[in-house]
Amino acid sequence: MPWNRWYYPAGSLSQSDKDTIAKGITDIYAERYPRHSTLVVFIEIPADSFYRGGERTKGFHRITLQHMSGSYNVKELENDARMRFRGVWKPFVEDRGHAYELQIEEIPSPQISFDNYISHHILAEPLYEEMCKKDEIFKVKLVPE
C-alpha cells in the first residue's frame, strides 16, 4: 500500500492542484496496485515554519513515498520517482520556483504484519490472504459468530 505524504507551505497548492497531483500519482501506482490502495496525504504547514540550514525558507516542499518491503523494487521506485512522479509534481513545484526534497521509505518485512493493519484500521486483504496461505499468520475472526 503506497503511502505518500506531501508537506507544503500554506497557500502554495490549491485544492485543484492537490486533486491533480493525487490523481497523477495514483495513475502511476494503478499500473501495479488497485487504485484504492494508494494514499496521498497533503499536510499544510504554515509558510513561515520551514527552515533550511537554520534559516527560514519560502516555498519548500517535502515529499515522502513510503512502501512496504518488496511491494515495489526500490531501484525501480527511485527511477520512477526521478522521472514519472516528478513529471506529476513538476508543474506545481519546480515550475513555480519552489524547492523540494524527496524521501523514499521502505518498511522492512518484519514490521509488516496483519496486526499492524488491524491496529491502524487498515485491512490489506491481498497481503493478509497471501500470508495465511504461507502459514505466516493465523486467521483471525474480526466479528464474533
C-alpha atoms as a printed R data frame, in Angstrom:
    type eleno elety resid chain resno       x       y       z
1   ATOM     1    CA   MET     A     1   0.000   0.000   0.000
2   ATOM     2    CA   PRO     A     2   1.774   3.157  -1.156
3   ATOM     3    CA   TRP     A     3   1.545   5.993   1.368
4   ATOM     4    CA   ASN     A     4   2.576   9.402   0.070
5   ATOM     5    CA   ARG     A     5   2.942  12.365   2.413
6   ATOM     6    CA   TRP     A     6   3.360  15.821   0.969
7   ATOM     7    CA   TYR     A     7   4.344  18.664   3.297
8   ATOM     8    CA   TYR     A     8   3.838  22.035   1.679
9   ATOM     9    CA   PRO     A     9   3.750  25.709   2.698
10  ATOM    10    CA   ALA     A    10   0.288  27.165   3.183
11  ATOM    11    CA   GLY     A    11  -1.053  28.783   0.053
12  ATOM    12    CA   SER     A    12   1.323  27.078  -2.377
13  ATOM    13    CA   LEU     A    13  -1.153  24.411  -3.559
14  ATOM    14    CA   SER     A    14  -4.821  24.904  -4.374
15  ATOM    15    CA   GLN     A    15  -7.455  22.196  -3.954
16  ATOM    16    CA   SER     A    16  -7.408  21.729  -7.725
17  ATOM    17    CA   ASP     A    17  -3.595  21.323  -7.636
18  ATOM    18    CA   LYS     A    18  -3.878  18.649  -4.929
19  ATOM    19    CA   ASP     A    19  -6.623  16.822  -6.848
20  ATOM    20    CA   THR     A    20  -4.467  16.783  -9.995
21  ATOM    21    CA   ILE     A    21  -1.322  15.648  -8.147
22  ATOM    22    CA   ALA     A    22  -3.164  12.879  -6.254
23  ATOM    23    CA   LYS     A    23  -4.746  11.598  -9.469
24  ATOM    24    CA   GLY     A    24  -1.407  11.655 -11.310
25  ATOM    25    CA   ILE     A    25   0.385   9.767  -8.534
26  ATOM    26    CA   THR     A    26  -2.463   7.248  -8.271
27  ATOM    27    CA   ASP     A    27  -2.445   6.694 -12.050
28  ATOM    28    CA   ILE     A    28   1.205   5.610 -11.860
29  ATOM    29    CA   TYR     A    29   0.635   3.253  -8.936
30  ATOM    30    CA   ALA     A    30  -2.552   1.865 -10.555
31  ATOM    31    CA   GLU     A    31  -0.351   0.113 -13.114
32  ATOM    32    CA   ARG     A    32   0.584  -2.383 -10.366
33  ATOM    33    CA   TYR     A    33  -1.810  -1.848  -7.426
34  ATOM    34    CA   PRO     A    34  -5.570  -1.446  -7.042
35  ATOM    35    CA   ARG     A    35  -6.374   2.291  -7.200
36  ATOM    36    CA   HIS     A    36  -7.969   2.244  -3.744
37  ATOM    37    CA   SER     A    37  -4.684   1.141  -2.152
38  ATOM    38    CA   THR     A    38  -2.814   4.377  -2.964
39  ATOM    39    CA   LEU     A    39  -2.901   7.020  -0.245
40  ATOM    40    CA   VAL     A    40  -1.818  10.608  -0.883
41  ATOM    41    CA   VAL     A    41  -1.948  12.938   2.118
42  ATOM    42    CA   PHE     A    42  -1.268  16.668   1.821
43  ATOM    43    CA   ILE     A    43  -0.041  18.277   5.035
44  ATOM    44    CA   GLU     A    44  -0.189  22.065   5.018
45  ATOM    45    CA   ILE     A    45   2.492  23.763   7.121
46  ATOM    46    CA   PRO     A    46   2.420  27.486   7.989
47  ATOM    47    CA   ALA     A    47   4.526  29.226   5.337
48  ATOM    48    CA   ASP     A    48   6.841  30.718   7.977
49  ATOM    49    CA   SER     A    49   7.586  27.317   9.578
50  ATOM    50    CA   PHE     A    50  10.021  25.859   7.031
51  ATOM    51    CA   TYR     A    51  13.704  26.183   7.907
52  ATOM    52    CA   ARG     A    52  16.676  25.057   5.853
53  ATOM    53    CA   GLY     A    53  20.136  25.291   7.345
54  ATOM    54    CA   GLY     A    54  18.670  27.123  10.331
55  ATOM    55    CA   GLU     A    55  17.234  29.855   8.111
56  ATOM    56    CA   ARG     A    56  13.589  30.358   7.288
57  ATOM    57    CA   THR     A    57  12.894  29.467   3.677
58  ATOM    58    CA   LYS     A    58   9.938  30.045   1.397
59  ATOM    59    CA   GLY     A    59   8.293  27.614  -0.952
60  ATOM    60    CA   PHE     A    60   9.893  24.380   0.250
61  ATOM    61    CA   HIS     A    61   8.025  21.097  -0.331
62  ATOM    62    CA   ARG     A    62   8.885  17.735   1.269
63  ATOM    63    CA   ILE     A    63   7.544  14.652  -0.489
64  ATOM    64    CA   THR     A    64   7.738  11.207   1.119
65  ATOM    65    CA   LEU     A    65   6.962   7.986  -0.753
66  ATOM    66    CA   GLN     A    66   6.541   5.072   1.662
67  ATOM    67    CA   HIS     A    67   6.268   1.434   0.582
68  ATOM    68    CA   MET     A    68   6.201  -1.982   2.175
69  ATOM    69    CA   SER     A    69   9.293  -4.062   1.567
70  ATOM    70    CA   GLY     A    70   9.002  -5.986  -1.667
71  ATOM    71    CA   SER     A    71   5.919  -4.135  -2.864
72  ATOM    72    CA   TYR     A    72   7.963  -2.036  -5.276
73  ATOM    73    CA   ASN     A    73  11.573  -2.657  -6.264
74  ATOM    74    CA   VAL     A    74  13.404   0.221  -4.585
75  ATOM    75    CA   LYS     A    75  15.708   0.918  -7.551
76  ATOM    76    CA   GLU     A    76  12.717   0.937  -9.890
77  ATOM    77    CA   LEU     A    77  10.854   3.217  -7.484
78  ATOM    78    CA   GLU     A    78  13.820   5.596  -7.348
79  ATOM    79    CA   ASN     A    79  13.888   5.738 -11.148
80  ATOM    80    CA   ASP     A    80  10.112   6.236 -11.347
81  ATOM    81    CA   ALA     A    81  10.368   8.974  -8.709
82  ATOM    82    CA   ARG     A    82  13.035  10.771 -10.721
83  ATOM    83    CA   MET     A    83  11.137  10.528 -13.976
84  ATOM    84    CA   ARG     A    84   7.444   9.716 -13.782
85  ATOM    85    CA   PHE     A    85   6.412  11.011 -10.348
86  ATOM    86    CA   ARG     A    86   8.496  14.135 -10.880
87  ATOM    87    CA   GLY     A    87   6.520  14.752 -14.054
88  ATOM    88    CA   VAL     A    88   3.359  14.857 -11.940
89  ATOM    89    CA   TRP     A    89   4.543  17.428  -9.410
90  ATOM    90    CA   LYS     A    90   6.937  19.477 -11.588
91  ATOM    91    CA   PRO     A    91   4.246  21.952 -12.788
92  ATOM    92    CA   PHE     A    92   3.220  22.627  -9.179
93  ATOM    93    CA   VAL     A    93   6.642  22.757  -7.542
94  ATOM    94    CA   GLU     A    94   9.671  23.295  -9.776
95  ATOM    95    CA   ASP     A    95   7.844  25.301 -12.444
96  ATOM    96    CA   ARG     A    96   6.588  27.655  -9.713
97  ATOM    97    CA   GLY     A    97  10.092  28.171  -8.344
98  ATOM    98    CA   HIS     A    98   9.686  26.025  -5.213
99  ATOM    99    CA   ALA     A    99  12.461  23.812  -3.893
100 ATOM   100    CA   TYR     A   100  11.651  20.254  -2.858
101 ATOM   101    CA   GLU     A   101  13.136  17.218  -1.192
102 ATOM   102    CA   LEU     A   102  12.087  13.676  -1.994
103 ATOM   103    CA   GLN     A   103  12.375  10.872   0.546
104 ATOM   104    CA   ILE     A   104  11.712   7.231  -0.302
105 ATOM   105    CA   GLU     A   105  10.978   4.975   2.679
106 ATOM   106    CA   GLU     A   106  10.750   1.203   2.629
107 ATOM   107    CA   ILE     A   107   9.116  -0.562   5.578
108 ATOM   108    CA   PRO     A   108  11.144  -3.750   6.233
109 ATOM   109    CA   SER     A   109   9.281  -7.075   6.034
110 ATOM   110    CA   PRO     A   110   9.497  -7.932   9.763
111 ATOM   111    CA   GLN     A   111   7.461  -4.813  10.540
112 ATOM   112    CA   ILE     A   112   4.675  -5.896   8.201
113 ATOM   113    CA   SER     A   113   2.021  -7.967   9.891
114 ATOM   114    CA   PHE     A   114  -1.714  -8.341   9.941
115 ATOM   115    CA   ASP     A   115  -1.713  -6.944  13.477
116 ATOM   116    CA   ASN     A   116  -0.196  -3.686  12.185
117 ATOM   117    CA   TYR     A   117  -3.079  -3.292   9.756
118 ATOM   118    CA   ILE     A   118  -5.700  -4.031  12.394
119 ATOM   119    CA   SER     A   119  -4.190  -1.572  14.866
120 ATOM   120    CA   HIS     A   120  -4.165   1.166  12.247
121 ATOM   121    CA   HIS     A   121  -7.639   0.298  10.924
122 ATOM   122    CA   ILE     A   122  -6.303  -0.623   7.509
123 ATOM   123    CA   LEU     A   123  -7.001  -4.130   6.280
124 ATOM   124    CA   ALA     A   124  -4.871  -5.161   3.324
125 ATOM   125    CA   GLU     A   125  -6.816  -8.232   2.219
126 ATOM   126    CA   PRO     A   126  -4.491  -9.413  -0.576
127 ATOM   127    CA   LEU     A   127  -1.435  -9.348   1.700
128 ATOM   128    CA   TYR     A   128  -3.380 -10.940   4.563
129 ATOM   129    CA   GLU     A   129  -4.692 -13.749   2.349
130 ATOM   130    CA   GLU     A   130  -1.219 -14.395   0.927
131 ATOM   131    CA   MET     A   131   0.288 -14.541   4.425
132 ATOM   132    CA   CYS     A   132  -2.427 -17.009   5.508
133 ATOM   133    CA   LYS     A   133  -1.619 -19.268   2.544
134 ATOM   134    CA   LYS     A   134   2.034 -19.322   3.589
135 ATOM   135    CA   ASP     A   135   1.102 -20.003   7.244
136 ATOM   136    CA   GLU     A   136   2.891 -16.804   8.246
137 ATOM   137    CA   ILE     A   137  -0.089 -15.771  10.350
138 ATOM   138    CA   PHE     A   138  -3.211 -17.478  11.579
139 ATOM   139    CA   LYS     A   139  -6.674 -16.428  10.502
140 ATOM   140    CA   VAL     A   140  -8.436 -14.104  12.899
141 ATOM   141    CA   LYS     A   141 -12.168 -13.587  13.121
142 ATOM   142    CA   LEU     A   142 -12.864  -9.887  13.475
143 ATOM   143    CA   VAL     A   143 -16.561 -10.338  14.180
144 ATOM   144    CA   PRO     A   144 -17.730 -12.917  16.731
145 ATOM   145    CA   GLU     A   145 -20.015 -15.574  15.309
